[in-house]
PDB file of C-alpha atoms in Angstrom:
ATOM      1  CA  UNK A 903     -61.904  74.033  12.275  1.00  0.00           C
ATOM      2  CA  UNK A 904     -58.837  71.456  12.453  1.00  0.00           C
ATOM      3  CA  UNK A 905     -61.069  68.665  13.172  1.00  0.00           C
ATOM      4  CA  UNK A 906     -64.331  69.130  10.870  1.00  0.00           C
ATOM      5  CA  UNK A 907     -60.898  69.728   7.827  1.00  0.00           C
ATOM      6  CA  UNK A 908     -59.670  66.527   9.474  1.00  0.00           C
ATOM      7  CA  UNK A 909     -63.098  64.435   9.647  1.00  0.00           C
ATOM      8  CA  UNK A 910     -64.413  65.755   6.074  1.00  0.00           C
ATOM      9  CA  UNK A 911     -60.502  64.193   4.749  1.00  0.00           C
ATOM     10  CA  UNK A 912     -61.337  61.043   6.668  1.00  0.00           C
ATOM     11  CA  UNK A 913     -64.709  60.501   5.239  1.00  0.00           C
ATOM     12  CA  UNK A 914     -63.317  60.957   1.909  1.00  0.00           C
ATOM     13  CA  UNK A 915     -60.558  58.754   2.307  1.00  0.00           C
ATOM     14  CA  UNK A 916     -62.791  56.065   3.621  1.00  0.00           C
ATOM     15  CA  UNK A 917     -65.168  57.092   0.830  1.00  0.00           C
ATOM     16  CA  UNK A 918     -62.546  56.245  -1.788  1.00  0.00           C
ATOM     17  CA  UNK A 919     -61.143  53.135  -0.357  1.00  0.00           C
ATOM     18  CA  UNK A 920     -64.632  51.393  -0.145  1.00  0.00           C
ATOM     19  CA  UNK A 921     -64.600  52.557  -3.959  1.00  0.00           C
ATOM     20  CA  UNK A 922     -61.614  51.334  -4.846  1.00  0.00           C
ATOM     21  CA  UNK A 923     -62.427  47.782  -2.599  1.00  0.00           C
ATOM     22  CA  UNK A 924     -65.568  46.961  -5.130  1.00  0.00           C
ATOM     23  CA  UNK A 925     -63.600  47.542  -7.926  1.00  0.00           C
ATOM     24  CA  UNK A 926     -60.889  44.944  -6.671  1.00  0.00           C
ATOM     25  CA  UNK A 927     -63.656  43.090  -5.874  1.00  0.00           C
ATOM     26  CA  UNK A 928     -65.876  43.467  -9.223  1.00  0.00           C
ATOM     27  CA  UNK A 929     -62.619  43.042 -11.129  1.00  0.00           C
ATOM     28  CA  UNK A 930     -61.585  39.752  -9.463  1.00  0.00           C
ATOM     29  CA  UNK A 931     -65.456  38.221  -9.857  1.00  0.00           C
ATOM     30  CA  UNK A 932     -65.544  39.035 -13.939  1.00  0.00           C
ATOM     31  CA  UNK A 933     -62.182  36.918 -13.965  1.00  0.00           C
ATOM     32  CA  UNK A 934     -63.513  33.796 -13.216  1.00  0.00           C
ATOM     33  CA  UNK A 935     -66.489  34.052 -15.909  1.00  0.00           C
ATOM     34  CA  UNK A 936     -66.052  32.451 -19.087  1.00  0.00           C
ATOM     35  CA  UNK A 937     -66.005  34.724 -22.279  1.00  0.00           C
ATOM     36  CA  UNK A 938     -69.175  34.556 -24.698  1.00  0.00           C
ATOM     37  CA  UNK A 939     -67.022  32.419 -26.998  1.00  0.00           C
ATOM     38  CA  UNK A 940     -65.817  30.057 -24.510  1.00  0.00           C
ATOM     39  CA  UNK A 941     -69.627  29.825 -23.416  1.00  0.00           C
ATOM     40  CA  UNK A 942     -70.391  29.300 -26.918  1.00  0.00           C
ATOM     41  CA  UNK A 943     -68.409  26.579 -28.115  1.00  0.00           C
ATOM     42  CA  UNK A 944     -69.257  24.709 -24.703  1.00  0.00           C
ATOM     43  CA  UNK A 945     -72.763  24.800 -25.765  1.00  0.00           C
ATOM     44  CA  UNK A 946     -72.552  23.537 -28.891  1.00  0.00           C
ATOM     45  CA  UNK A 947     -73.961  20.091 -30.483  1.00  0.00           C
ATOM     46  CA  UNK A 948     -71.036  18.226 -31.153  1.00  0.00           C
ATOM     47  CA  UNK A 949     -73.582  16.014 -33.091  1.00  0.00           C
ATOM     48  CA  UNK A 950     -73.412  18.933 -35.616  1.00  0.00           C
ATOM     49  CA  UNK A 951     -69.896  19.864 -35.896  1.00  0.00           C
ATOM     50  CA  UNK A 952     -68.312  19.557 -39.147  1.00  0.00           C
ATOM     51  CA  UNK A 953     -71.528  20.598 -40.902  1.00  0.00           C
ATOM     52  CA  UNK A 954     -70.148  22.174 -43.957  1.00  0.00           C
ATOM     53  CA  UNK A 955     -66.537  20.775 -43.530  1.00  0.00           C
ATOM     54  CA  UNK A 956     -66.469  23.307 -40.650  1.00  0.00           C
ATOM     55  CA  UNK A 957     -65.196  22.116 -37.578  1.00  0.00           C
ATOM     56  CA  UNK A 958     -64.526  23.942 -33.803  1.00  0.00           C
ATOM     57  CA  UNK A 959     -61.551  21.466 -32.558  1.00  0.00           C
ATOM     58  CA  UNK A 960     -60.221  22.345 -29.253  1.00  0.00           C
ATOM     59  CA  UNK A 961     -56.186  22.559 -29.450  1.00  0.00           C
ATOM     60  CA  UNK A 962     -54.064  20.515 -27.815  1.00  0.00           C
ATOM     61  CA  UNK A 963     -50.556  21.710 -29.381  1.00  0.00           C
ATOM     62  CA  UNK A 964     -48.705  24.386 -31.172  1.00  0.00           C
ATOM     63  CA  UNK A 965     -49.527  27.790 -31.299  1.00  0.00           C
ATOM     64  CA  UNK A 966     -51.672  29.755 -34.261  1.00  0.00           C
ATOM     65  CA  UNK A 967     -52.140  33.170 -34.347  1.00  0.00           C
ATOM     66  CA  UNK A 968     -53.350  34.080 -37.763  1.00  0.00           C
ATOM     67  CA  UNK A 969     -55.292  31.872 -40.707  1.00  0.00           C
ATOM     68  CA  UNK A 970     -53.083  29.883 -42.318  1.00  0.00           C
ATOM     69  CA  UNK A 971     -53.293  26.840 -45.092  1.00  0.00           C
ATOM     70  CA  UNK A 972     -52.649  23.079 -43.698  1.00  0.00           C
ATOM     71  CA  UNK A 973     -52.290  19.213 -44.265  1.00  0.00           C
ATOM     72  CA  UNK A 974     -53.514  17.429 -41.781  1.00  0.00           C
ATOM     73  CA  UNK A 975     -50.920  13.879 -41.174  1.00  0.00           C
ATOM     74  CA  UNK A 976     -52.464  12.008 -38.342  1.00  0.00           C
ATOM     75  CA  UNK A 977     -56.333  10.638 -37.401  1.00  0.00           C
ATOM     76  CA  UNK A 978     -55.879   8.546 -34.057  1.00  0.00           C
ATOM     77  CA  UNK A 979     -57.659   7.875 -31.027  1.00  0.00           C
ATOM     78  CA  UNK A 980     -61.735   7.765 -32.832  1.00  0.00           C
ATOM     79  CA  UNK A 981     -63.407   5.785 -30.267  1.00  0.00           C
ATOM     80  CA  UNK A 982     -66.890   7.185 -29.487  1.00  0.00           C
ATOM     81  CA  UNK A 983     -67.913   7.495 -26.460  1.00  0.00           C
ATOM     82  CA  UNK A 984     -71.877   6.309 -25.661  1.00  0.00           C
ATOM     83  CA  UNK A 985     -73.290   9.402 -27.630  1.00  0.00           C
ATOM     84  CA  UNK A 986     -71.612   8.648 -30.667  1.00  0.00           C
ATOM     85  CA  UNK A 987     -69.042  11.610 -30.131  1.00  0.00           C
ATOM     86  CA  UNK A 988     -64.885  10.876 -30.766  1.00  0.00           C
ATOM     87  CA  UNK A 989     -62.676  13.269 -29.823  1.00  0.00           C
ATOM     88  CA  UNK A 990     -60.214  12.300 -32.778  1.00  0.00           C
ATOM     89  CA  UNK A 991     -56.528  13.596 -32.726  1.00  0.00           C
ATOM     90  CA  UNK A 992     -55.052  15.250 -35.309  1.00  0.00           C
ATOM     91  CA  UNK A 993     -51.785  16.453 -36.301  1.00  0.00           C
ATOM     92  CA  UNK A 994     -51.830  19.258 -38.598  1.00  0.00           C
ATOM     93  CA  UNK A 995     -48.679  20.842 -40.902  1.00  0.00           C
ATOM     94  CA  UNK A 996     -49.199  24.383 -41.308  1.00  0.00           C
ATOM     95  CA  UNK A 997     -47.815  26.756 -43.928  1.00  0.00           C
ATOM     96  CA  UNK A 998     -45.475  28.132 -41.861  1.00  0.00           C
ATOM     97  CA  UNK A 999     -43.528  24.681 -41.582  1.00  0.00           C
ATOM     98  CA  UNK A1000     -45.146  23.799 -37.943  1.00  0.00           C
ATOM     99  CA  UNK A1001     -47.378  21.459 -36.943  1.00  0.00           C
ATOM    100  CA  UNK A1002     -50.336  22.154 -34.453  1.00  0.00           C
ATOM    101  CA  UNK A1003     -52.141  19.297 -33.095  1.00  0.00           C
ATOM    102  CA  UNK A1004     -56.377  19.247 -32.117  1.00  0.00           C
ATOM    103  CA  UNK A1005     -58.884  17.059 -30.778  1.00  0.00           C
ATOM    104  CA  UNK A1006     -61.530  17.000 -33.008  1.00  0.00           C
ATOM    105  CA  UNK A1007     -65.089  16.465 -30.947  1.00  0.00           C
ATOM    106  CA  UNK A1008     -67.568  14.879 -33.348  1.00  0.00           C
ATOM    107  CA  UNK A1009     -69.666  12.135 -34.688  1.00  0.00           C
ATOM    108  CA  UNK A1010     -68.295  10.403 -37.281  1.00  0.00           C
ATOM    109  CA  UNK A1011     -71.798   9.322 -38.205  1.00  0.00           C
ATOM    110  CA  UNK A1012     -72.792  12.582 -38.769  1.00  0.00           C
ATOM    111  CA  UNK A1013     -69.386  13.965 -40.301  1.00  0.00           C
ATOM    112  CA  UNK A1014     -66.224  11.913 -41.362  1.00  0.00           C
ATOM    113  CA  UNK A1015     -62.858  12.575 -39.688  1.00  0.00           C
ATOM    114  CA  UNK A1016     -59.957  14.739 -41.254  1.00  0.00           C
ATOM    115  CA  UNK A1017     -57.922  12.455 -43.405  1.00  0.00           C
ATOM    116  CA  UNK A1018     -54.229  12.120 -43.867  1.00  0.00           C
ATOM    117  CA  UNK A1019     -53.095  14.295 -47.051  1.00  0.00           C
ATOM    118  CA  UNK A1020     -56.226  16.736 -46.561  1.00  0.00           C
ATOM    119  CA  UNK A1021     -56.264  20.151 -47.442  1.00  0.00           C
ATOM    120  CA  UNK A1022     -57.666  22.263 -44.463  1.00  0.00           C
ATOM    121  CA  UNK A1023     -57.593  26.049 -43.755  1.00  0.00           C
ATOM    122  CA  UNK A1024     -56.844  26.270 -39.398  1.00  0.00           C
ATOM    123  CA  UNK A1025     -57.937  29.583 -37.873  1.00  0.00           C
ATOM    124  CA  UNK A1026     -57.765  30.596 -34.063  1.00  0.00           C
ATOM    125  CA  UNK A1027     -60.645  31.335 -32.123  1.00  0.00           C
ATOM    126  CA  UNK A1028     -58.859  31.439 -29.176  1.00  0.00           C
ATOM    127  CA  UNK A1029     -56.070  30.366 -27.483  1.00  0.00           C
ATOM    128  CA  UNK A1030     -57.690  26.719 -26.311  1.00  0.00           C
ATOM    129  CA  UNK A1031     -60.065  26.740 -29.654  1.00  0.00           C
ATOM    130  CA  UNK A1032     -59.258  26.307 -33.669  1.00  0.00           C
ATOM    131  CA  UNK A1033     -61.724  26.406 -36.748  1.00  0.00           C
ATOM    132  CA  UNK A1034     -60.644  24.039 -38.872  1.00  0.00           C
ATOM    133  CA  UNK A1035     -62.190  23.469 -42.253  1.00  0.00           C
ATOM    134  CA  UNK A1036     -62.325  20.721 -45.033  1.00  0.00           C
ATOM    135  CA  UNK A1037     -60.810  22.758 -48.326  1.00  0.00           C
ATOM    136  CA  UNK A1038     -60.738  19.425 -50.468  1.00  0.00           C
TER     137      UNK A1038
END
């Protein structure tokens, strides 16, 4: 009796650990996959961005956690590369008194660069991505 009570608690034990060893497992495999909006914005056509005055710029600093009202004060560093695509920076005053800064990925071609003194509206995607659009 003491050893089928003991066996039958084994197997259920071992039962439970293998259970709680794919989870771990399951768990730590999701972790490395990108989100569907990080999967998005890496597939866009940065040929297209800024259609509409919309733009997806990928933030290099400051933080944003809400929609907020900006001037954008810089435009540097346009080169583009041999697709036509500049990954412009640009230093943005928000209404809260900080600044935030981006890297705008787009053709200029296609659609011109923020200017200095522009009205923009800056809302976060994410924490690595920003919307930014054009409001004047």
């Amino acid at each position: 009796m003491k050893k089928t009570v003991l066996f039958i608690g084994g197997m259920v034990a071992l039962v439970l650990l293998l259970i709680f060893a794919w989870k771990f497992a399951q768990t730590n495999s999701n972790s490395h996959k990108k989100t569907s909006v990080e999967a998005k914005i890496e597939a866009l056509n940065w040929q297209k961005n800024g259609k509409n005055g919309e733009y997806i710029t990928k933030k290099d600093e400051g933080m944003i956690t809400t929609k907020m009202e900006g001037i954008v004060q810089t435009d540097t560093d346009c080169s583009p590369d041999s697709k036509g695509i500049s990954r412009c920076h640009n230093k943005i005053k928000i209404s809260n008194k900080k600044e935030i800064s981006v890297i705008n990925i787009h053709n200029m071609k296609n659609y011109s660069c923020f200017k200095p003194g522009q009205k923009v509206t800056v809302e976060p995607i994410n924490q690595k991505w920003i919307k930014v659009i054009k409001v004047n």
